[in-house]
Coordinates of C-alpha atoms in Angstrom, one line a residue:
X1 CA 0.0 0.0 -0.2
X2 CA 1.4 3.5 -0.7
X3 CA 2.1 5.7 2.2
X4 CA 0.1 8.2 1.1
X5 CA -2.9 5.7 2.0
X6 CA -1.7 5.6 5.5
X7 CA -4.0 7.9 8.1
X8 CA -2.2 10.4 10.0
X9 CA -1.4 10.0 13.4
X10 CA -1.7 12.6 16.3
X11 CA 0.3 12.5 19.3
X12 CA 0.7 13.7 22.9
X13 CA -2.8 13.0 23.8
X14 CA -2.9 12.8 27.7
X15 CA -6.0 11.0 29.3
X16 CA -6.2 8.9 26.2
X17 CA -4.7 6.0 25.1
X18 CA -0.8 6.7 23.9
X19 CA -1.0 4.8 20.5
X20 CA 2.7 4.2 20.0
X21 CA 4.0 0.7 21.4
X22 CA 7.3 2.5 21.9
X23 CA 6.1 4.4 24.8
X24 CA 5.9 1.4 27.0
X25 CA 9.1 2.2 28.5
X26 CA 9.4 4.6 25.3
X27 CA 10.8 6.9 23.4
X28 CA 9.6 9.1 21.1
X29 CA 8.7 7.9 17.8
X30 CA 9.5 9.6 14.5
X31 CA 6.3 10.2 12.2
X32 CA 6.3 11.6 8.4
X33 CA 4.3 14.3 8.1
X34 CA 3.6 15.1 11.5
X35 CA 4.4 18.6 13.5
X36 CA 6.3 16.2 16.1
X37 CA 9.9 15.5 14.9
X38 CA 11.6 12.3 15.7
X39 CA 14.1 12.0 18.5
X40 CA 17.6 13.1 17.5
X41 CA 16.4 14.4 14.6
X42 CA 16.8 18.5 13.4
X43 CA 14.2 20.1 12.1
X44 CA 12.9 23.5 11.3
X45 CA 11.1 24.8 14.3
X46 CA 7.0 24.7 13.9
X47 CA 5.1 28.0 12.8
X48 CA 5.2 30.5 15.9
X49 CA 1.8 31.5 15.5
X50 CA -1.5 29.7 15.0
X51 CA -4.7 31.9 15.4
X52 CA -8.6 31.0 15.7
X53 CA -10.7 33.7 16.4
X54 CA -14.2 33.6 17.4
X55 CA -15.3 30.1 17.7
X56 CA -18.3 28.5 18.8
X57 CA -17.9 27.9 22.4
X58 CA -19.5 24.3 22.1
X59 CA -16.5 23.5 19.7
X60 CA -13.1 22.0 21.2
X61 CA -10.4 24.5 21.7
X62 CA -7.6 21.9 20.3
X63 CA -9.3 21.1 17.4
X64 CA -7.4 20.9 14.0
X65 CA -3.5 21.7 14.5
X66 CA -4.1 21.5 18.3
X67 CA -5.3 17.6 18.3
X68 CA -1.8 16.5 19.4
X69 CA -1.7 18.9 22.5
X70 CA -5.3 17.8 23.4
X71 CA -5.7 16.1 27.2
X72 CA -8.9 15.1 29.1
X73 CA -8.5 14.7 32.8
X74 CA -12.0 12.8 33.1
X75 CA -10.5 9.7 31.5
X76 CA -7.8 8.6 33.3
X77 CA -7.9 4.7 33.1
X78 CA -7.8 4.2 29.3
X79 CA -4.0 5.4 29.0
X80 CA -3.1 2.5 31.4
X81 CA -4.9 0.1 29.4
X82 CA -2.8 0.6 26.2
X83 CA 0.2 0.4 28.6
X84 CA -0.9 -3.3 29.5
X85 CA -2.2 -4.0 26.0
X86 CA 1.7 -3.0 24.3
X87 CA 3.4 -4.9 27.1
X88 CA 1.6 -8.1 26.8
X89 CA 2.0 -7.6 22.5
X90 CA 5.5 -7.4 23.1
X91 CA 5.8 -10.5 25.4
X92 CA 4.1 -12.6 22.8
X93 CA 6.0 -11.1 19.9
X94 CA 9.6 -11.4 21.8
X95 CA 9.6 -14.9 21.1
X96 CA 10.2 -14.7 17.2
X97 CA 12.1 -11.1 17.4
X98 CA 14.9 -12.0 19.7
X99 CA 17.1 -15.1 19.2
X100 CA 18.5 -16.9 22.2
X101 CA 17.6 -17.9 26.0
X102 CA 16.3 -14.7 26.6
X103 CA 13.0 -14.3 26.1
X104 CA 12.5 -17.5 27.9
X105 CA 14.1 -16.1 30.9
X106 CA 11.8 -13.4 30.5
X107 CA 8.5 -15.0 30.1
X108 CA 9.8 -17.3 33.2
X109 CA 10.2 -13.7 35.4
X110 CA 7.0 -12.5 34.2
X111 CA 4.5 -15.6 34.4
X112 CA 6.1 -17.4 37.5
X113 CA 6.9 -16.7 40.8
X114 CA 11.0 -15.8 40.5
X115 CA 11.3 -16.8 44.3
X116 CA 9.4 -20.5 43.6
X117 CA 12.0 -20.6 41.2
X118 CA 14.9 -20.8 43.5
X119 CA 15.9 -16.7 42.7
X120 CA 16.9 -14.8 45.6
X121 CA 15.5 -11.1 46.3
X122 CA 19.0 -9.8 44.5
X123 CA 18.3 -11.7 41.6
X124 CA 15.1 -11.0 41.4
X125 CA 15.7 -6.7 41.7
X126 CA 18.5 -7.4 39.0
X127 CA 15.8 -8.8 36.5
X128 CA 13.4 -5.8 37.5
X129 CA 15.9 -3.1 36.4
X130 CA 16.8 -5.1 33.3
X131 CA 13.1 -5.2 32.3
X132 CA 13.0 -1.8 30.5
X133 CA 16.0 -2.2 29.0
X134 CA 14.4 -5.4 27.3
X135 CA 11.0 -4.1 26.8
X136 CA 12.7 -1.3 24.6
X137 CA 14.7 -3.6 22.5
X138 CA 12.3 -6.2 21.9
X139 CA 10.0 -3.3 20.7
X140 CA 13.1 -1.8 18.5
X141 CA 13.5 -5.1 16.9
X142 CA 9.6 -5.6 16.4
X143 CA 9.1 -2.5 14.8
X144 CA 11.9 -2.9 12.6
X145 CA 10.6 -6.5 11.6
X146 CA 7.2 -5.2 10.9
X147 CA 5.4 -7.1 13.3
X148 CA 4.1 -4.1 15.2
X149 CA 3.3 -0.9 14.1
X150 CA 1.2 1.8 15.4
X151 CA -2.3 1.3 14.6
X152 CA -5.1 3.1 15.6
X153 CA -8.1 1.6 17.4
X154 CA -9.9 1.0 14.5
X155 CA -6.8 -0.6 12.6
X156 CA -5.3 -2.5 15.4
X157 CA -5.1 -6.5 14.5
X158 CA -8.0 -8.5 16.2
X159 CA -5.4 -10.3 18.3
X160 CA -3.9 -6.9 19.8
X161 CA -7.6 -5.9 20.5
X162 CA -8.4 -8.8 22.0
X163 CA -5.7 -8.2 24.7
X164 CA -7.1 -5.5 26.4
X165 CA -10.0 -7.7 27.0
X166 CA -8.7 -10.4 28.0
X167 CA -6.7 -11.9 30.6
X168 CA -5.0 -8.7 32.3
X169 CA -8.0 -6.1 32.9
X170 CA -7.1 -3.5 35.2
X171 CA -7.2 -3.9 39.0
X172 CA -11.0 -3.0 40.3
X173 CA -11.6 -1.5 44.1
X174 CA -12.9 -4.9 45.0
X175 CA -9.5 -6.6 44.1
X176 CA -7.0 -3.8 44.2
X177 CA -4.0 -4.7 46.2
X178 CA -3.2 -3.3 49.3
X179 CA -0.3 -3.2 52.0
X180 CA 1.7 -1.4 54.4
X181 CA 4.8 -0.1 54.3
X182 CA 6.1 -3.5 55.9
X183 CA 8.9 -5.1 54.1
X184 CA 6.9 -8.0 54.4
X185 CA 3.9 -7.0 53.1
X186 CA 5.5 -5.2 50.4
X187 CA 7.6 -8.1 48.9
X188 CA 4.0 -10.3 49.4
X189 CA 2.3 -7.9 47.0
X190 CA 5.1 -7.5 44.4
X191 CA 5.9 -10.6 44.0
X192 CA 3.2 -13.2 45.2
X193 CA -0.1 -11.5 43.4
X194 CA -0.8 -13.1 40.2
X195 CA -0.7 -10.5 37.1
X196 CA 0.3 -7.7 39.3
X197 CA 2.7 -6.4 36.4
X198 CA 0.1 -6.3 33.5
X199 CA -2.9 -5.1 35.9
X200 CA -1.3 -1.9 36.5
X201 CA 1.9 0.3 36.2
X202 CA 5.2 -1.8 37.3
X203 CA 5.3 -2.0 40.9
X204 CA 8.0 -1.0 43.1
X205 CA 8.5 -0.7 46.7
X206 CA 7.3 1.5 49.1
X207 CA 9.4 2.3 51.8
X208 CA 8.2 4.0 55.3
X209 CA 7.8 7.4 55.4
X210 CA 10.8 9.1 57.9
X211 CA 9.6 10.3 61.1
X212 CA 12.3 10.1 63.5
X213 CA 15.6 8.2 64.0
X214 CA 17.4 5.6 61.8
X215 CA 15.7 5.4 58.4
X216 CA 17.3 3.4 55.4
X217 CA 17.4 6.6 52.9
X218 CA 17.9 9.0 55.8
X219 CA 21.7 9.9 55.5
X220 CA 21.7 9.5 51.7
X221 CA 18.9 11.9 51.2
X222 CA 19.4 13.9 54.2
X223 CA 16.0 13.3 55.0
X224 CA 15.8 15.2 58.4
X225 CA 16.1 18.3 56.5
X226 CA 12.8 19.1 55.5
X227 CA 13.5 22.1 53.2
X228 CA 12.7 23.5 49.9
X229 CA 14.9 23.5 47.4
X230 CA 14.6 26.8 45.6
X231 CA 16.5 28.3 43.0
X232 CA 18.5 31.0 45.0
X233 CA 20.1 27.6 46.8
X234 CA 21.9 26.8 43.5
X235 CA 24.8 28.6 41.8
X236 CA 24.7 30.5 38.7
X237 CA 26.3 29.1 35.4
X238 CA 28.5 31.4 34.3
X239 CA 29.3 32.1 30.7
X240 CA 33.1 31.2 31.7
X241 CA 32.1 28.0 32.9
X242 CA 32.6 24.7 31.1
X243 CA 29.0 22.9 31.1
X244 CA 28.4 19.3 31.3
X245 CA 25.1 17.6 30.6
X246 CA 23.1 16.0 33.4
X247 CA 20.8 13.1 33.5
X248 CA 17.2 14.4 34.7
X249 CA 13.8 13.1 35.5
X250 CA 10.9 15.2 34.1
X251 CA 7.7 13.7 35.7
X252 CA 4.9 13.5 33.3
X253 CA 1.9 12.6 35.4
X254 CA 0.9 11.3 39.0
X255 CA -2.5 9.6 40.3
X256 CA -4.2 7.6 42.7
X257 CA -5.5 4.5 42.0
X258 CA -7.8 2.2 44.2
X259 CA -8.8 4.7 46.6
X260 CA -12.4 3.9 48.0
X261 CA -14.6 7.0 49.1
X262 CA -16.0 7.1 52.6
X263 CA -18.1 9.8 51.4
X264 CA -20.3 10.5 48.7
X265 CA -18.9 13.6 46.4
X266 CA -15.6 14.7 44.7
X267 CA -12.3 13.7 46.7
X268 CA -10.4 16.9 48.3
X269 CA -6.5 16.1 48.2
X270 CA -3.8 17.5 50.0
X271 CA -0.2 16.8 50.6
X272 CA 3.0 16.8 48.7
X273 CA 5.2 14.6 46.2
X274 CA 8.5 15.8 46.7
X275 CA 11.8 14.3 44.8
X276 CA 15.4 14.5 46.5
X277 CA 18.6 14.3 44.5
X278 CA 22.3 14.1 45.0
X279 CA 22.6 17.7 43.6
X280 CA 21.0 19.2 46.7
X281 CA 19.3 16.5 48.8
X282 CA 16.5 18.9 49.7
X283 CA 12.9 18.7 49.1
X284 CA 11.6 19.4 45.1
X285 CA 8.1 19.5 45.5
X286 CA 6.1 18.5 41.9
X287 CA 3.0 18.6 43.9
X288 CA 1.9 20.4 47.0
X289 CA -1.1 21.5 48.5
X290 CA -2.3 22.3 51.9
X291 CA -6.1 21.9 53.1
X292 CA -6.8 25.6 52.5
X293 CA -6.1 24.9 49.0
X294 CA -6.8 21.5 48.2
X295 CA -7.5 19.9 45.0
X296 CA -10.7 18.7 44.3
X297 CA -10.3 15.6 41.9
X298 CA -13.2 13.4 40.6
X299 CA -12.4 10.0 41.5
X300 CA -13.2 7.0 39.1
X301 CA -16.1 4.5 41.0
X302 CA -14.8 1.4 39.2
X303 CA -10.8 1.2 39.7
X304 CA -10.8 4.3 42.4
X305 CA -8.2 6.4 40.0
X306 CA -7.9 10.3 40.0
X307 CA -5.4 12.6 38.1
X308 CA -3.5 15.0 40.4
X309 CA -2.1 18.2 39.0
X310 CA 1.4 18.5 38.9
X311 CA 3.5 21.9 39.4
X312 CA 7.1 22.6 37.9
X313 CA 9.8 21.6 40.3
X314 CA 11.8 24.5 41.4
X315 CA 14.3 23.1 39.2
X316 CA 15.5 20.3 37.3
X317 CA 16.0 16.9 39.3
X318 CA 19.3 15.3 38.8
X319 CA 19.9 11.3 38.3
X320 CA 23.1 10.8 37.8
X321 CA 22.4 7.0 38.9
X322 CA 19.3 7.5 41.4
X323 CA 17.1 9.6 43.0
X324 CA 14.0 9.6 45.7
X325 CA 10.4 10.2 45.7
X326 CA 8.7 11.0 49.0
X327 CA 4.9 11.5 49.5
X328 CA 2.2 12.2 51.8
X329 CA -1.1 12.4 50.6
X330 CA -4.6 12.7 52.4
X331 CA -8.1 13.1 51.6
X332 CA -11.1 15.3 52.7
X333 CA -14.3 14.6 51.2
X334 CA -16.7 17.3 49.6
X335 CA -19.3 16.5 52.5
X336 CA -16.8 17.2 55.6
X337 CA -17.2 20.2 57.4
X338 CA -14.8 19.4 60.3
X339 CA -11.0 19.6 60.0
X340 CA -10.6 16.1 60.3
X341 CA -8.5 14.5 57.5
X342 CA -7.6 11.0 56.4
X343 CA -3.9 9.6 55.1
X344 CA -4.2 7.9 52.1
X345 CA -0.4 6.8 51.0
X346 CA 2.8 7.9 52.5
X347 CA 6.2 6.4 51.7
X348 CA 9.1 7.1 50.0
X349 CA 11.2 5.0 47.0
X350 CA 14.2 5.5 45.3
X351 CA 14.2 5.6 41.4
X352 CA 16.8 4.2 39.8
X353 CA 18.8 4.2 36.2
X354 CA 21.8 2.2 36.5
X355 CA 21.8 0.7 32.9
X356 CA 20.5 3.0 30.4
X357 CA 22.4 4.9 27.8
X358 CA 19.2 6.3 26.2
X359 CA 16.3 8.7 27.2
X360 CA 12.9 6.4 28.3
X361 CA 9.8 6.7 29.9
X362 CA 8.5 4.8 33.0
X363 CA 5.0 4.4 34.7
X364 CA 5.7 3.0 38.2
X365 CA 3.0 2.0 40.8
X366 CA 3.8 2.1 44.9
X367 CA 1.0 0.2 46.8
X368 CA -0.2 1.5 50.2
X369 CA -3.0 0.6 52.8
X370 CA -5.8 2.7 51.2
X371 CA -4.7 3.0 47.9
X372 CA -1.6 3.6 45.3
X373 CA 0.6 6.4 43.5
X374 CA 1.2 6.0 40.3
X375 CA 3.4 8.4 38.6
X376 CA 4.9 8.8 35.1
X377 CA 8.2 10.1 34.5
X378 CA 11.2 10.6 31.9
X379 CA 14.6 10.0 32.5
X380 CA 16.3 11.9 30.0
X381 CA 20.2 11.2 29.1
X382 CA 22.4 14.2 28.6
X383 CA 20.2 17.0 29.4
X384 CA 20.1 20.3 30.9
X385 CA 17.2 22.9 32.0
X386 CA 15.1 24.5 30.3
X387 CA 13.5 27.4 32.6
X388 CA 10.5 28.9 30.9
X389 CA 9.5 32.4 32.5
X390 CA 6.1 34.0 31.2
X391 CA 4.7 37.3 32.1
X392 CA 1.1 38.6 31.0
X393 CA 1.6 41.8 29.0
X394 CA -2.0 42.5 27.7
X395 CA -5.1 40.9 28.9
X396 CA -8.8 41.8 28.0
X397 CA -11.4 43.5 30.5
X398 CA -12.5 40.1 31.8
X399 CA -9.5 38.4 32.0
X400 CA -8.2 35.6 29.9
X401 CA -7.9 31.7 30.2
X402 CA -4.6 30.8 29.9
X403 CA -3.2 27.2 29.1
X404 CA 0.6 26.4 28.8
X405 CA 1.8 23.2 28.0
X406 CA 5.1 21.5 26.7
X407 CA 7.0 18.4 25.2
X408 CA 10.5 17.6 25.6
X409 CA 13.0 15.8 23.2
X410 CA 10.9 14.1 21.0
X411 CA 8.4 12.5 23.5
X412 CA 4.9 12.9 22.7
X413 CA 3.6 13.0 26.1
X414 CA 2.2 16.5 27.5
X415 CA 4.0 18.3 30.3
X416 CA 0.7 20.6 31.6
X417 CA 2.7 23.8 32.8
X418 CA -0.2 26.1 33.6
X419 CA -3.8 26.1 33.5
X420 CA -5.9 29.0 34.8
X421 CA -7.9 32.1 34.3
X422 CA -5.9 35.4 34.5
X423 CA -6.9 39.1 35.4
X424 CA -4.4 41.4 35.3
X425 CA -1.2 42.6 33.7
X426 CA 1.8 41.7 35.0
X427 CA 1.2 37.7 35.9
X428 CA 4.2 35.9 35.9
X429 CA 5.4 32.5 36.2
X430 CA 8.3 30.2 36.1
X431 CA 8.7 26.8 35.2
X432 CA 11.4 24.3 34.8
X433 CA 11.4 21.3 32.0
X434 CA 14.2 19.1 31.3
X435 CA 15.3 18.8 27.7
X436 CA 18.1 16.4 26.1
X437 CA 21.0 18.2 25.0
X438 CA 20.8 19.2 21.1
X439 CA 17.3 18.3 21.4
X440 CA 14.1 20.6 21.3
X441 CA 11.7 21.7 23.6
X442 CA 8.3 22.3 22.0
X443 CA 6.1 25.1 23.6
X444 CA 2.2 25.5 23.5
X445 CA -0.2 28.6 24.7
X446 CA -3.8 28.8 24.2
X447 CA -5.5 31.8 25.2
X448 CA -9.6 32.4 25.5
X449 CA -11.6 35.0 26.1
X450 CA -15.4 34.8 27.1
X451 CA -17.6 37.8 25.7
X452 CA -20.9 37.5 27.7
X453 CA -22.4 41.0 26.0
X454 CA -22.9 39.6 22.6
X455 CA -26.4 37.9 21.4
X456 CA -25.1 34.6 21.2
X457 CA -22.3 33.7 23.2
X458 CA -18.8 33.5 21.4
X459 CA -15.4 32.6 22.5
X460 CA -12.4 34.2 21.3
X461 CA -9.6 31.7 21.0
X462 CA -6.0 31.7 19.9
X463 CA -3.2 29.6 20.3
X464 CA 0.7 29.5 19.7
X465 CA 3.4 26.8 19.3
X466 CA 6.9 27.1 18.7
X467 CA 10.0 24.9 19.3
X468 CA 13.4 26.0 21.0
X469 CA 16.8 24.1 20.5
X470 CA 18.8 23.4 23.5
X471 CA 22.0 25.0 23.8
X472 CA 24.1 26.1 27.0
X473 CA 24.0 29.9 27.9
X474 CA 21.3 30.7 25.4
X475 CA 18.8 32.9 26.2
X476 CA 15.6 33.3 24.0
X477 CA 13.0 35.8 23.9
X478 CA 9.1 36.0 22.5
X479 CA 6.3 37.9 22.5
X480 CA 3.2 35.9 22.0
X481 CA 0.5 37.4 20.7
X482 CA -2.5 35.5 21.6
X483 CA -5.0 37.3 18.8
X484 CA -6.1 41.1 19.5
X485 CA -7.1 40.5 23.1
X486 CA -3.7 39.2 25.2
X487 CA 0.0 39.0 24.8
X488 CA 2.2 36.9 26.7
X489 CA 6.0 37.7 26.8
X490 CA 8.0 34.0 26.7
X491 CA 11.7 33.8 27.9
X492 CA 13.5 30.5 27.7
X493 CA 17.1 30.1 29.8
X494 CA 18.9 27.2 29.2
X495 CA 21.6 26.2 31.9
X496 CA 23.1 23.2 33.6
X497 CA 23.8 22.3 37.5
X498 CA 26.7 20.0 36.3
X499 CA 29.7 22.4 35.5
X500 CA 33.6 22.0 36.3

């Protein structure tokens, strides 16, 4: 069939299934005819401005060219289902694509209990660390062999579609695994529950949160110090210094899963999720809310899944070989009027990157007694920080609804930086995004204004997108014109904290 007959695929959906097999532990894919560039491939930046004015309020504000930036907070489960489907497909294909005994060892590890096979905990951990590399290797070979492709839902072969509705449905509230941070309970959940690796994100150990005294990670990450990482705590990168790339973590998404509400209505979530690295082992928050500004989230009734709105870290999170994530989340239901709160999950775990030489994505889950915490993140090899500073320099009388999204280094995952209503000139925010060296940061800004004075309500709407190539010490400034009703100043500053 001619290439022209193939339907175009739109990348970058959040909340809908990611339709690229490479994104299981994935890398951004190359797609001919798409605005999304292939990884490690230089290309001209996007058009700097795309405008659409006076559209009906009933229409989607991300139609047409903006589809690849569309995300839906209401669809929290379908993305995971696609991950399990692709993993199962790769497991079936690995027997045909990879020679030698490696596929057999993989299938033994996936489908049988390693401990009953005589494996020690150290061997099991080593196998778990090798799994992302194997899955990427299997995907690469399978794609080159033409055995697996980027199928749309309607075009996916019957055998692939049947996997989703077959043996590995996601956990529901009735059978969701639950465990305290006790070591034996965590081991039992991770290695004794059948199919746990296929019915949710890849499970990892949840260690107890630090309170006082001795802790396994206490000295390595200075857990007794609960201070925040701030930009002022870090050194400036001088033009005279010699900068080096870093291995960095970029968080994409965080969800609670398996949470069973005790009261009706939306759940109010507050608490924190923070990372600590070897660069400066202080709390670098990616989610932080107190009771006063708790987040009201809609929880899926069947699976107990709810998406959290992540925030930008104070600076990029370094990961030479490992980094720590710690968390404490509480829930307060809508009908509660007292100050009581419920702890739903707390703990910490160490994220490791010991063997990979290429950037990749991971989706992992930590199980607790009342729910689990799912985290999706990129590990970017040879990367630097893109400091994105925005300032609103023109707004209409009734304000503007502003949305700022990003993609990094060719990955199709959408990073939500900002979304809200800006009422006055001078509003400013700063964000830190990890970007591979000699790769691109893609920014998307969308603005809309509601005019309530017209007989038929219409939304004035405009959008802008542009790509910026990473480069040490470079500073780039642009003024983004959102139609004739709003304007935003954008400043990109590139830097590395690894200097010699």
